[in-house]
Amino acid sequence: MKKWSLLAFISALLMGCGSNDAEDVVVDTIGLDIDGLSTQDKQHYAQVSTDINTLIIHIGGQCFDAESERNPDMELTGFNCNIANYKDSASQAQYSSISLISGELAITRTSLNTYKIQTNDNVKFHAASISDGTLNYRLEDDNAIHFTENEATDSHTATFRGFFRDDKTLDVTYWTVESISSTPFSYEEDTNNQHSWLAGGSAKLSGKDGKTFDWTTSTTGEVVLPLTRKRY
């Protein structure tokens, strides 16, 4: 199917369904061919898919601080964030070369210390290690990043599920990424606030024909692939 007719078909399918069902159908049918990926390819896909969540969390924190300064007497329960205002945040990623383009986040404070991050407009970015085109990250419907602060231990945990579209030159490609609930990620920043990363968690990428691969991250956020593929 040609690129633009395929995009129209997928858009109609996604708009017609308010859950992950449509995304799962798209990915399973015309998603990323995991069997065609080398170990190095998997490393790159996993790292980029992890690091874009790291950057979104970092930007969400920057937006929260900015909103709090503008409204010091107001308890924030929800706000939007324009990615274009925070393009420099891409330098926070240590192991991926990501260039942010645009997008809008919708951030909801679900309790005193928990936040839900979704997208009003897809986060668009470039990552040359996996694509020569524009990558889109969608956090809508059941997709979201969930971020929790623990003031008592000064720790932060994160889980996520999101839908990717790669508008590359030849063929559009789709995949989903989801953290594994039994091992959530720890969100970390260095003392100089120069880098951010998701440490000590695990996630899986789902592609065509129900194929998946999973990974963990080191204490510094570098992806570590398992020796064997698992299915969840």
PDB file of C-alpha atoms in Angstrom, residues 9 48 52-53 111-112 120 167 203:
ATOM      1  CA  PHE A   9      -6.251   4.168   6.307  1.00  0.00           C
ATOM      2  CA  VAL A  48      15.514   5.452  21.272  1.00  0.00           C
ATOM      3  CA  ILE A  52      12.094   9.542  24.154  1.00  0.00           C
ATOM      4  CA  ASN A  53      10.108   8.700  27.292  1.00  0.00           C
ATOM      5  CA  SER A 111      -2.733  12.752  43.013  1.00  0.00           C
ATOM      6  CA  LEU A 112      -0.335  14.724  45.168  1.00  0.00           C
ATOM      7  CA  ASN A 120      -2.593  16.277  22.402  1.00  0.00           C
ATOM      8  CA  ASP A 167       7.408   8.213   8.363  1.00  0.00           C
ATOM      9  CA  ALA A 203      10.270  -2.917  28.626  1.00  0.00           C
TER      10      ALA A 203
END
